[in-house]
PDB file of C-alpha atoms in Angstrom:
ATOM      1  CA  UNK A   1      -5.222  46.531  45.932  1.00 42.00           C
ATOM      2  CA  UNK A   2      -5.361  49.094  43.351  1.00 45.00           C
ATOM      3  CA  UNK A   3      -1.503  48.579  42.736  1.00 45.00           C
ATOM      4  CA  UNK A   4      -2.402  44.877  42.036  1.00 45.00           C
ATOM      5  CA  UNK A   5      -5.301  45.362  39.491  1.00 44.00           C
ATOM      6  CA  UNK A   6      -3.791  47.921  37.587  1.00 50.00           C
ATOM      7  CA  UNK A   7      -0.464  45.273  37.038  1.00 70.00           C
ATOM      8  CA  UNK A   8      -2.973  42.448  36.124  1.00 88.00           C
ATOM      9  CA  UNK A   9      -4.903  44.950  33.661  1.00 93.00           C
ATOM     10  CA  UNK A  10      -1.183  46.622  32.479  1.00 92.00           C
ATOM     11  CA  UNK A  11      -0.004  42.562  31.999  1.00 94.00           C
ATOM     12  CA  UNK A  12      -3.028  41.772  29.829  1.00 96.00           C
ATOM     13  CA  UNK A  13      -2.387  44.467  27.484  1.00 96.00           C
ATOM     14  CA  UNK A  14       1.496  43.738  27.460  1.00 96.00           C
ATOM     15  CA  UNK A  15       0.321  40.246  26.315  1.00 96.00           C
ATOM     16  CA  UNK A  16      -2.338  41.147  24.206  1.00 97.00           C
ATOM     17  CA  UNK A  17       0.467  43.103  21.983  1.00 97.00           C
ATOM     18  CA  UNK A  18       2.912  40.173  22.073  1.00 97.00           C
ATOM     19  CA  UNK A  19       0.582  38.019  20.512  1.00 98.00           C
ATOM     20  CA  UNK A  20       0.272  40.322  17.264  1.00 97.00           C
ATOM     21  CA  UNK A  21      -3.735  39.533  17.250  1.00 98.00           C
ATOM     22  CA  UNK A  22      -6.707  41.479  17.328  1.00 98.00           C
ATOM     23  CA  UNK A  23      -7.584  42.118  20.855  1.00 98.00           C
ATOM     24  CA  UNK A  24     -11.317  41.928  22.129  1.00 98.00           C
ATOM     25  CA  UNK A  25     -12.245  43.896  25.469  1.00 98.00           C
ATOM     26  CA  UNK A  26     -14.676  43.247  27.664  1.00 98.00           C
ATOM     27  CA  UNK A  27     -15.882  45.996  30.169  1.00 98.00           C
ATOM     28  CA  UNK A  28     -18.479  44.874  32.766  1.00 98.00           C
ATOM     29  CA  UNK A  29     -21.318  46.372  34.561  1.00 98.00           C
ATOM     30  CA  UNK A  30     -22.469  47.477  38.122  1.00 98.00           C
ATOM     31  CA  UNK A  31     -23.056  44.186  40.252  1.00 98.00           C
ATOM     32  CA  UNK A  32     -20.238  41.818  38.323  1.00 98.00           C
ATOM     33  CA  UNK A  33     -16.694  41.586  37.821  1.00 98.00           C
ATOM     34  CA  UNK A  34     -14.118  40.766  34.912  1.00 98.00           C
ATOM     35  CA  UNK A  35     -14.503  37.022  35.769  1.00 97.00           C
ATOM     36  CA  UNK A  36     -18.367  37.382  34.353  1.00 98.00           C
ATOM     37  CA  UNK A  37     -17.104  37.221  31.021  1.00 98.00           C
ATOM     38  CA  UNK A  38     -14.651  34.169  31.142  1.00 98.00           C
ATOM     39  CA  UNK A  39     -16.322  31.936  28.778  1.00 98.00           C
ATOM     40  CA  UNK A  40     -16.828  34.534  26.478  1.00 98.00           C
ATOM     41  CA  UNK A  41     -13.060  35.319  26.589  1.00 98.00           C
ATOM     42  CA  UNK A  42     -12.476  31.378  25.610  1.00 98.00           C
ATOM     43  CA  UNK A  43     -15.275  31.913  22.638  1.00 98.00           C
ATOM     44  CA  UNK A  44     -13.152  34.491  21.495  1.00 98.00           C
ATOM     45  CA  UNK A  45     -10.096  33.347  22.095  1.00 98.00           C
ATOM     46  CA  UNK A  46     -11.179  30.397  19.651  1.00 98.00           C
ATOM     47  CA  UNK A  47     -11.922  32.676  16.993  1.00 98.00           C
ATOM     48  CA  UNK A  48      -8.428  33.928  16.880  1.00 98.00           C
ATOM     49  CA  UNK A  49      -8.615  37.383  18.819  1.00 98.00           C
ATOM     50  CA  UNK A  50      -7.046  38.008  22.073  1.00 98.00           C
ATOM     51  CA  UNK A  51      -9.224  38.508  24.906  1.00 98.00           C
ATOM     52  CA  UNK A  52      -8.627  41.399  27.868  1.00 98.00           C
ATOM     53  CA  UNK A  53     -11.181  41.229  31.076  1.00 98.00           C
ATOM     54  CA  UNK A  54     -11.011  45.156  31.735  1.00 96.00           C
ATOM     55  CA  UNK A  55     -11.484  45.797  35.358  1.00 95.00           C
ATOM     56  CA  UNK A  56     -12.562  48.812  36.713  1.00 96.00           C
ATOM     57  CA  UNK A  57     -10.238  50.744  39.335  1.00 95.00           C
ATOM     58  CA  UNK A  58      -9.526  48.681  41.975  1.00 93.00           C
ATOM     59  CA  UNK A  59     -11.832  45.462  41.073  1.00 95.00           C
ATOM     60  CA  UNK A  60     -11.683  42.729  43.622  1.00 95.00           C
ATOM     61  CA  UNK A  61      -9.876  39.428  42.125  1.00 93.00           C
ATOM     62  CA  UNK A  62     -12.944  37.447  43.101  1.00 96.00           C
ATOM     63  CA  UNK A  63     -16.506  37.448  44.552  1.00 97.00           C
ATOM     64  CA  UNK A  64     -15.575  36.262  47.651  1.00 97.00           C
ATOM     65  CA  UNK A  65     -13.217  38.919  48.367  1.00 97.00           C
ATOM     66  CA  UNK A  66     -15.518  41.618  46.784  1.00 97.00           C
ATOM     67  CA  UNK A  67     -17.928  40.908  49.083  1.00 96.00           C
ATOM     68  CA  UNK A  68     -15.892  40.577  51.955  1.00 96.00           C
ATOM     69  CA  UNK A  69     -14.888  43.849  51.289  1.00 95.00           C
ATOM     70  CA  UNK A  70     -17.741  46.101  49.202  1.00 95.00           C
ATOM     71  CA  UNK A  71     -15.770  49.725  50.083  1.00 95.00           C
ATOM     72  CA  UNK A  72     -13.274  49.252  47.331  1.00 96.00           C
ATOM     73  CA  UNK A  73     -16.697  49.581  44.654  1.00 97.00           C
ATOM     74  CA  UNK A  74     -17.726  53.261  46.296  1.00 96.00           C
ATOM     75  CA  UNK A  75     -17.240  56.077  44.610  1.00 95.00           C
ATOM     76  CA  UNK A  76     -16.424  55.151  40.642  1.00 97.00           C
ATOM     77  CA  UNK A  77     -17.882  57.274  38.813  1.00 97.00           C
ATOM     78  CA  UNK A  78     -18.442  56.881  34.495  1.00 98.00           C
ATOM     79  CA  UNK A  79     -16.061  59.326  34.147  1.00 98.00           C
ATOM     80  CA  UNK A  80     -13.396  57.691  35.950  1.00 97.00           C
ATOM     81  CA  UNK A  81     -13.982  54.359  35.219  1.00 98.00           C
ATOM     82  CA  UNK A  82     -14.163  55.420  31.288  1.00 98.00           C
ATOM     83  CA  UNK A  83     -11.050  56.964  31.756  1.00 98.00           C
ATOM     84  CA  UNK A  84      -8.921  54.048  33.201  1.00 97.00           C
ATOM     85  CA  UNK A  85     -10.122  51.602  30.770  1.00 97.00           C
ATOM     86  CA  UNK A  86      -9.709  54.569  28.117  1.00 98.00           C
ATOM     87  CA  UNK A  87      -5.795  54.579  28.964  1.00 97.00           C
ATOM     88  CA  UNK A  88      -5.686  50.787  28.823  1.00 96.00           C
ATOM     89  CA  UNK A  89      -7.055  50.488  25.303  1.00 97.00           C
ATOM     90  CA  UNK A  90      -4.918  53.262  24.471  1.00 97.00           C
ATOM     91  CA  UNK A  91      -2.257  51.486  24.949  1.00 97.00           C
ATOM     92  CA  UNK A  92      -2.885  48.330  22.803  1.00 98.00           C
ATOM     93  CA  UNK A  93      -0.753  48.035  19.438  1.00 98.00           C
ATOM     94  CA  UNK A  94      -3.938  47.334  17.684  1.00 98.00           C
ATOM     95  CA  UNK A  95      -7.822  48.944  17.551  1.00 98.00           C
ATOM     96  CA  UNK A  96      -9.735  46.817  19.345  1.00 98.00           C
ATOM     97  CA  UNK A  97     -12.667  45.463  19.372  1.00 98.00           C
ATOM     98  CA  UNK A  98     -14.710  46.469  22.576  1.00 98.00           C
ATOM     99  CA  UNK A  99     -17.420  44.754  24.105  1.00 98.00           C
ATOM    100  CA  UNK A 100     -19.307  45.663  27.494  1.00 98.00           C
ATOM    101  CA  UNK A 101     -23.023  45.031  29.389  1.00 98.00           C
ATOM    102  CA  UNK A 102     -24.805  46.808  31.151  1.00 98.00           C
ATOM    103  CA  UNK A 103     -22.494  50.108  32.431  1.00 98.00           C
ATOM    104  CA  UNK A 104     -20.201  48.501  30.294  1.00 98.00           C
ATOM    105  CA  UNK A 105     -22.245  48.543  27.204  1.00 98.00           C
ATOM    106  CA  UNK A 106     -22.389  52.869  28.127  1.00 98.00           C
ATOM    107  CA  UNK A 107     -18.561  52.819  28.569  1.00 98.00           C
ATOM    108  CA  UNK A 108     -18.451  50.544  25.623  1.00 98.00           C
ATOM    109  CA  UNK A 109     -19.886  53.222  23.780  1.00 98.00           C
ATOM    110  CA  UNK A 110     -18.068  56.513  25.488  1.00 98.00           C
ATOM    111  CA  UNK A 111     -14.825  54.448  24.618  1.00 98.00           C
ATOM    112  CA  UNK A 112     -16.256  54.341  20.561  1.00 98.00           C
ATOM    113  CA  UNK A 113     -16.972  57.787  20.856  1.00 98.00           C
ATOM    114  CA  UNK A 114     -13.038  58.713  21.921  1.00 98.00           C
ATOM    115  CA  UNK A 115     -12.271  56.660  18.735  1.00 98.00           C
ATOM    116  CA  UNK A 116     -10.371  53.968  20.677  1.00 98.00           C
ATOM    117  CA  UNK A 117     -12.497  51.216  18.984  1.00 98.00           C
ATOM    118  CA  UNK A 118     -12.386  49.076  15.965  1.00 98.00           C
ATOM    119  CA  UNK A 119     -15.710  47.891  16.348  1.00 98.00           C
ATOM    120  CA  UNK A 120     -17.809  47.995  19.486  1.00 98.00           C
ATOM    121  CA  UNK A 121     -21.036  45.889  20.818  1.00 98.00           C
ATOM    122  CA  UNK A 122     -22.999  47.321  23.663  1.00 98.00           C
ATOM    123  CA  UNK A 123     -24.854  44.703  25.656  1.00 98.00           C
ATOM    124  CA  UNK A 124     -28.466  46.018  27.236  1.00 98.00           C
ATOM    125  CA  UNK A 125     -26.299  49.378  27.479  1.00 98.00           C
ATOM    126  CA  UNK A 126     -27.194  51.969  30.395  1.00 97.00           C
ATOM    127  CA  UNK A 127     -28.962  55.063  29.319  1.00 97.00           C
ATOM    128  CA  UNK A 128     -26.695  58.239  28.021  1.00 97.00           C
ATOM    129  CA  UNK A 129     -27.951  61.750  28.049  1.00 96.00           C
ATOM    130  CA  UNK A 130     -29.882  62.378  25.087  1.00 96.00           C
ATOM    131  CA  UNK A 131     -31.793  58.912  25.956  1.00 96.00           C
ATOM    132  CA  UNK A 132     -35.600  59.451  27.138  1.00 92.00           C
ATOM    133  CA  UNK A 133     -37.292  56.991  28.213  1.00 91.00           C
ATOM    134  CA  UNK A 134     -37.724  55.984  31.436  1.00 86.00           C
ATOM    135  CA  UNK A 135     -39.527  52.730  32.068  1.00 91.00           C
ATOM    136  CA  UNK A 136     -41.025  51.733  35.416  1.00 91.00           C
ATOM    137  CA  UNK A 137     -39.325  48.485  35.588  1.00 93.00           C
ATOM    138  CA  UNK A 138     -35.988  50.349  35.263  1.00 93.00           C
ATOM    139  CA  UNK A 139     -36.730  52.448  37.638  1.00 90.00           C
ATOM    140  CA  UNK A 140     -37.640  49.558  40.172  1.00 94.00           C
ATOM    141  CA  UNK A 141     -34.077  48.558  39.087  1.00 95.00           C
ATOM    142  CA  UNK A 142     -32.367  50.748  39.871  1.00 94.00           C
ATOM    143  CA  UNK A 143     -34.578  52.017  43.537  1.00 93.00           C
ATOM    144  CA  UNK A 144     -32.504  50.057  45.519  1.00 93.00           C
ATOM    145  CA  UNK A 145     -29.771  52.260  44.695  1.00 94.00           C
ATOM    146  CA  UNK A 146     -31.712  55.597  43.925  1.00 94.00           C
ATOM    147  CA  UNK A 147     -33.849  55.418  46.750  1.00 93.00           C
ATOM    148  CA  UNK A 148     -31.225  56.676  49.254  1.00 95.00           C
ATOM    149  CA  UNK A 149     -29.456  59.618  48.492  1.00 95.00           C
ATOM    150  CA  UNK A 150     -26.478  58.580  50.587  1.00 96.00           C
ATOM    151  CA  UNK A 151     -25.690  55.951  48.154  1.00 96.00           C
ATOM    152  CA  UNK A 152     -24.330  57.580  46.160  1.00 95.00           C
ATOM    153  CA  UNK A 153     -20.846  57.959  47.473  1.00 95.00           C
ATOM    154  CA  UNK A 154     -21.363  54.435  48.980  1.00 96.00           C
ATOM    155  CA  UNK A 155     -21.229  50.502  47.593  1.00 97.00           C
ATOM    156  CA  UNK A 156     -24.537  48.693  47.331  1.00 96.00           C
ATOM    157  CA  UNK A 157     -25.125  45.074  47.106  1.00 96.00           C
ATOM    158  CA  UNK A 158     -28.227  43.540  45.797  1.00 97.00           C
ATOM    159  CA  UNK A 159     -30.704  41.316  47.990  1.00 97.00           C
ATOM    160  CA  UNK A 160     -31.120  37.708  46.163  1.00 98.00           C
ATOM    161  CA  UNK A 161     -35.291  39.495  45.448  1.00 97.00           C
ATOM    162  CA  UNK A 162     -33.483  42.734  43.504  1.00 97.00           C
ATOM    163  CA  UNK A 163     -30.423  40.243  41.614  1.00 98.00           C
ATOM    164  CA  UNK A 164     -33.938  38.199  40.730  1.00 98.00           C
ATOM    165  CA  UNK A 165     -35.829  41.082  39.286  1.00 97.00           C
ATOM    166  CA  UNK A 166     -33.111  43.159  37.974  1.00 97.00           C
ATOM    167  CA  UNK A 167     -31.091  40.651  36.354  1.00 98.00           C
ATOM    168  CA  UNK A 168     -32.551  37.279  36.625  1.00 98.00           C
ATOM    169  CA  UNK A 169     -35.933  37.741  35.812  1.00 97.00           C
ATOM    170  CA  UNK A 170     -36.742  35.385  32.643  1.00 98.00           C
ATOM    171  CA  UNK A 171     -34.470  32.240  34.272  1.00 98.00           C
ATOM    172  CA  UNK A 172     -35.555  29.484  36.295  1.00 98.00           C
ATOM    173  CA  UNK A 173     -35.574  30.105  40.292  1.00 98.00           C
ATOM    174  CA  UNK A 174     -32.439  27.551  40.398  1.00 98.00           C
ATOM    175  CA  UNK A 175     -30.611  29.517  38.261  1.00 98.00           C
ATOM    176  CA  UNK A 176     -31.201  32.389  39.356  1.00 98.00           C
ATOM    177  CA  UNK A 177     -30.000  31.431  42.938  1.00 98.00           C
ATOM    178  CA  UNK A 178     -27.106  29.826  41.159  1.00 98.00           C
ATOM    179  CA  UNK A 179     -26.431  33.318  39.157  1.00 98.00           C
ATOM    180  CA  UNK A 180     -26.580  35.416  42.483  1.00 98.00           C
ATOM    181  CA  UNK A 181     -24.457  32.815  44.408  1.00 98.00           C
ATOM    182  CA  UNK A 182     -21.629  32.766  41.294  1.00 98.00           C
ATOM    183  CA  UNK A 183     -21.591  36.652  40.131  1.00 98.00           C
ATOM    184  CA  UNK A 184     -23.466  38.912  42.540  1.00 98.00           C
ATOM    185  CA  UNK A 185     -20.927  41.719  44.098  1.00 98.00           C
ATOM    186  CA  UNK A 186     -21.802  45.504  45.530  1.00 97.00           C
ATOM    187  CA  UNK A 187     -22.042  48.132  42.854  1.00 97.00           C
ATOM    188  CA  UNK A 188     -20.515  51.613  43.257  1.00 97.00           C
ATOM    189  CA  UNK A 189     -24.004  53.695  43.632  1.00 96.00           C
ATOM    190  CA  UNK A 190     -22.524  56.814  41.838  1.00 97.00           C
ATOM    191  CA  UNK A 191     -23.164  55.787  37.981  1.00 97.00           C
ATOM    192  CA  UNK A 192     -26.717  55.199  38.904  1.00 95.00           C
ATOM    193  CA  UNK A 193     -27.397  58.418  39.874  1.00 95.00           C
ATOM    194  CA  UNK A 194     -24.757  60.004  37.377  1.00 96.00           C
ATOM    195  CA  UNK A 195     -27.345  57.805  34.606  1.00 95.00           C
ATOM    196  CA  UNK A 196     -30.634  59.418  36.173  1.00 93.00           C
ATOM    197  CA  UNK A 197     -29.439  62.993  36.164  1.00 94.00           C
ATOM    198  CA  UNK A 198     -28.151  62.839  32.841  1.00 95.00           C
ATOM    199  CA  UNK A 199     -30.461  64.674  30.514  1.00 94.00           C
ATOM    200  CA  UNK A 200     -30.583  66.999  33.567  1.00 93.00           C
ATOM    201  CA  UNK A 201     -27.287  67.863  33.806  1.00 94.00           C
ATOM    202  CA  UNK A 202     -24.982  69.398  30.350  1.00 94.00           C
ATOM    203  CA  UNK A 203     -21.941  68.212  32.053  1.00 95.00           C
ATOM    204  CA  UNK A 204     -22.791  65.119  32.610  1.00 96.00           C
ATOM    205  CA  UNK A 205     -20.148  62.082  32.360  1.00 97.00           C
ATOM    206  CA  UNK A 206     -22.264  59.484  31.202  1.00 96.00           C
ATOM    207  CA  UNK A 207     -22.926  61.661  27.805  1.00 97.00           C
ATOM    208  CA  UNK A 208     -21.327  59.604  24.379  1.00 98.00           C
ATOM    209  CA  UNK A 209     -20.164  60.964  21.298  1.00 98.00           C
ATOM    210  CA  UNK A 210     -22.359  59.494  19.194  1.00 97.00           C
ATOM    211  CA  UNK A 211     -21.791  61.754  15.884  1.00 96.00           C
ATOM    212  CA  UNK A 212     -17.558  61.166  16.006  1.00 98.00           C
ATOM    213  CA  UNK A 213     -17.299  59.541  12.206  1.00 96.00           C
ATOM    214  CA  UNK A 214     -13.805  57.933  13.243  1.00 97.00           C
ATOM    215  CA  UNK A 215     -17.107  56.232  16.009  1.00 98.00           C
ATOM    216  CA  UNK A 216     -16.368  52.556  14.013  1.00 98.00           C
ATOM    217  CA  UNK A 217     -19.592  49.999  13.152  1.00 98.00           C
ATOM    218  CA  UNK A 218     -21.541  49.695  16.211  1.00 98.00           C
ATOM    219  CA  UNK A 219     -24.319  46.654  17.670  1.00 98.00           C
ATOM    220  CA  UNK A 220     -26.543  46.836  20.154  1.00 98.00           C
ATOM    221  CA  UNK A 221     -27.772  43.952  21.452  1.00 98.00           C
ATOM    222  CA  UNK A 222     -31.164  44.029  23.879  1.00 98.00           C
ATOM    223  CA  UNK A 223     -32.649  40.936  25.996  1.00 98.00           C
ATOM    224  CA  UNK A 224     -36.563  41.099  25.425  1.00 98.00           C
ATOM    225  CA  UNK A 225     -37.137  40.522  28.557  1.00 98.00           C
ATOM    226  CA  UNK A 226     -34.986  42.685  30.341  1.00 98.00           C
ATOM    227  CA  UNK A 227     -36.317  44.845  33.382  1.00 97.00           C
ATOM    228  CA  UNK A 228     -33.263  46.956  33.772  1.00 97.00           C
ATOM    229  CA  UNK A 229     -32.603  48.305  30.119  1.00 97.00           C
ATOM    230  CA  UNK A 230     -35.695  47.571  28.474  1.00 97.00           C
ATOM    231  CA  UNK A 231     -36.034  47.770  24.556  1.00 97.00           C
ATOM    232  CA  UNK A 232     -37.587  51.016  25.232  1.00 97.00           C
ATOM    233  CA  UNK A 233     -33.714  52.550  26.375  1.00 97.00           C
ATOM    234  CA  UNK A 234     -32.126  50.097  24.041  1.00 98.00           C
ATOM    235  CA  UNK A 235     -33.320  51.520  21.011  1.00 98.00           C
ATOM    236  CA  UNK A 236     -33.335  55.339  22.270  1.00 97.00           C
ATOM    237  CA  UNK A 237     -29.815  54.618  22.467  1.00 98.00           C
ATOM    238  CA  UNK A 238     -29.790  53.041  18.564  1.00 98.00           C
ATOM    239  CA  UNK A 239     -31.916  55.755  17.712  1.00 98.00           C
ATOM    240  CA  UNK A 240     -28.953  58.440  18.617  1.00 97.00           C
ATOM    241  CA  UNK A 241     -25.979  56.144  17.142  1.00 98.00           C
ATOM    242  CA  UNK A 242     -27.713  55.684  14.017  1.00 97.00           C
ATOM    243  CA  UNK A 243     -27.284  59.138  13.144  1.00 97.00           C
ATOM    244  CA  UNK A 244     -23.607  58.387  12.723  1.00 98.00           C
ATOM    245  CA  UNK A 245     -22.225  57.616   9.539  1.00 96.00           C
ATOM    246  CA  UNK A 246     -20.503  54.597  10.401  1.00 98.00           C
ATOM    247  CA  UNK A 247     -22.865  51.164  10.498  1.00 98.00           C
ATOM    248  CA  UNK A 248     -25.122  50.745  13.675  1.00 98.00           C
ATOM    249  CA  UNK A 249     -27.437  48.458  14.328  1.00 98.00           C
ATOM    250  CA  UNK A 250     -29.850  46.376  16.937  1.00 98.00           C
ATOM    251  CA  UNK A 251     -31.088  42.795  17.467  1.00 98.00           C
ATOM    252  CA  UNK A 252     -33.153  41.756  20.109  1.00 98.00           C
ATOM    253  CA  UNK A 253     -32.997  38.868  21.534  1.00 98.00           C
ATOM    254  CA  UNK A 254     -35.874  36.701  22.535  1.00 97.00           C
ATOM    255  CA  UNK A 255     -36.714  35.448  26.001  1.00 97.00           C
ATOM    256  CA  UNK A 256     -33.571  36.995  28.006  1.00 98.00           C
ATOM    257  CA  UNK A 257     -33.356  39.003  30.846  1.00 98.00           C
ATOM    258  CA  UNK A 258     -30.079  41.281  31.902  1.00 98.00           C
ATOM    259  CA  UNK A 259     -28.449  38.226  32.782  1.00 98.00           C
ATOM    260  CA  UNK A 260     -28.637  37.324  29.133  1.00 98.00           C
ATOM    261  CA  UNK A 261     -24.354  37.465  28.908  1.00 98.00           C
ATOM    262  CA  UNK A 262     -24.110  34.910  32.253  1.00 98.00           C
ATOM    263  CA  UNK A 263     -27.056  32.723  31.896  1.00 98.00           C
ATOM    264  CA  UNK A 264     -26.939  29.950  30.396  1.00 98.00           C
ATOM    265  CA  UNK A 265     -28.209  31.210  26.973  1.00 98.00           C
ATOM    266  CA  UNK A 266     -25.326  33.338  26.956  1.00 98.00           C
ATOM    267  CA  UNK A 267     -23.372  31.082  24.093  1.00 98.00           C
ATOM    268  CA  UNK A 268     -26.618  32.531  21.991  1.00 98.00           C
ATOM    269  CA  UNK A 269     -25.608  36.374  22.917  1.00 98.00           C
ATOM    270  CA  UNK A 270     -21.707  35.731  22.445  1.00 98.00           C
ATOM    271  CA  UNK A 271     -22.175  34.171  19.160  1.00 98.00           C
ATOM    272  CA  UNK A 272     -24.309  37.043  18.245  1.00 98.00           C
ATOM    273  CA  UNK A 273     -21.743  39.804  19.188  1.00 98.00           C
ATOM    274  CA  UNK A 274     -18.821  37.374  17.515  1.00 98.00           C
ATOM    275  CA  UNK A 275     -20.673  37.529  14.327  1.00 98.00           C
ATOM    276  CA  UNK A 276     -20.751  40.909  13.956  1.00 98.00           C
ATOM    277  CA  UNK A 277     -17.168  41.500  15.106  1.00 98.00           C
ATOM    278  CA  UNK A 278     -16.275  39.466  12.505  1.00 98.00           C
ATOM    279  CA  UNK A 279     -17.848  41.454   9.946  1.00 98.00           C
ATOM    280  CA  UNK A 280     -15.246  43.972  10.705  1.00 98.00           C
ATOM    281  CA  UNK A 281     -12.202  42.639  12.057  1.00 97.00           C
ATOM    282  CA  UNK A 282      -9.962  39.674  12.109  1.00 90.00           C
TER     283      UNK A 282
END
């Protein structure tokens, strides 16, 4: 399986340099795959840049198969995960411009920080070391993970109850069952727990380089309503990437939940993130 995502990953980038445009990438978080950001991909592709789903290691093809078989999610850590979609970018003909949610919006922002990025938008990011606050709905959140130790070197899925709090939270019961139904998959448990240890631990992997100048102009974009990266870690993270000399900023965006990139406001988030690519890039 991994054989077979790294090709897929390896033939988007091959195409992405054939086509001679500006390539957008779009990293996803714990609970979703590649596939979550398909309409944004067609957004983008509209506005002239070339769109590449990252994977992580090993990503299942679809959510059927990744929850027929949850083991291939154990065990990716931040560091590892940063690292294969690190090499991808790497080896694109042109800076691109890097987009992620969630645990993507953190690698979005580790992958900045390496300089690999022309311009980068981090989604309702996770929390990097350096970044305080600790809300109690995050931490709900993230308990059915945290709460058992052993997770950590394990995959965990999400009951329809945690998808509803954690993600779905400001949509309509409907769609949230439709959300869970359409995008739900186990998580790898380990970037949880990497997340909650961070300010505890100097060696951290989920720790960004927030003060490289070579960084590029930076958004981050927060869902008002969110229960798993409230505003509270949104703009702790701002609050350390505005320090950089390069331009960083944060909108907030009313009424939406952590689903706000698959719900179906999420032509209100895209458009949002495409404007300020724009600004940058062609």
């Amino acid at each position: 399986m991994a054989a077979t995502t790294l090709s897929h990953d390896e033939q988007q980038i091959d195409q992405a340099n054939a086509s001679g445009l500006t390539p957008a990438v779009f990293i996803h978080g714990l609970w979703l795959l590649p596939s979550s950001w398909d309409r944004w991909a067609e957004v983008f592709a509209q506005a002239g840049y070339f769109p590449v789903l990252a994977g992580w290691p090993d990503d299942p093809e679809t959510v059927d198969e990744a929850n027929a078989h949850p083991e291939v999610f154990a065990g990716k850590s931040v560091g590892q995960v940063a690292d294969y979609i690190g090499g991808l970018i790497g080896k694109l003909d042109k800076k691109p411009a890097v987009l992620g949610h969630s645990f993507g919006g953190l690698l979005t922002q580790i992958i900045a920080g390496r300089s690999l990025a022309a311009v980068s938008v981090a989604i309702d990011p996770a929390p990097f070391r350096g970044v305080l606050p600790l809300p109690v709905s995050a931490l709900k959140s993230a308990s059915p993970v945290l709460g058992n130790p052993a997770n950590r070197s394990r995959a965990v899925p999400l009951t329809y109850e945690q998808f509803r709090f954690g993600f779905a939270n400001a949509v309509s019961e409907d769609e949230a069952k439709e959300l869970y139904t359409t995008y739900a998959v186990p998580a790898a448990g380990i970037p949880l727990f990497q997340a909650a240890t961070a300010n505890l631990n100097p060696w951290t992997e989920a720790k960004v380089n927030s003060k490289n100048p070579e960084r590029g102009p930076l958004l981050i974009v927060s869902g008002e309503k969110d229960h798993t990266v409230p505003w509270a870690i949104a703009n702790a993270s701002y609050k350390k990437q505005k320090r950089n000399e390069s331009v960083t900023e944060i909108v907030e965006i009313p009424n939406r939940g952590h689903a706000l990139t698959i719900d179906s406001g999420w032509r209100e988030v895209c458009d949002t993130a495409l404007a300020f690519v724009k600004r940058f890039v062609s």
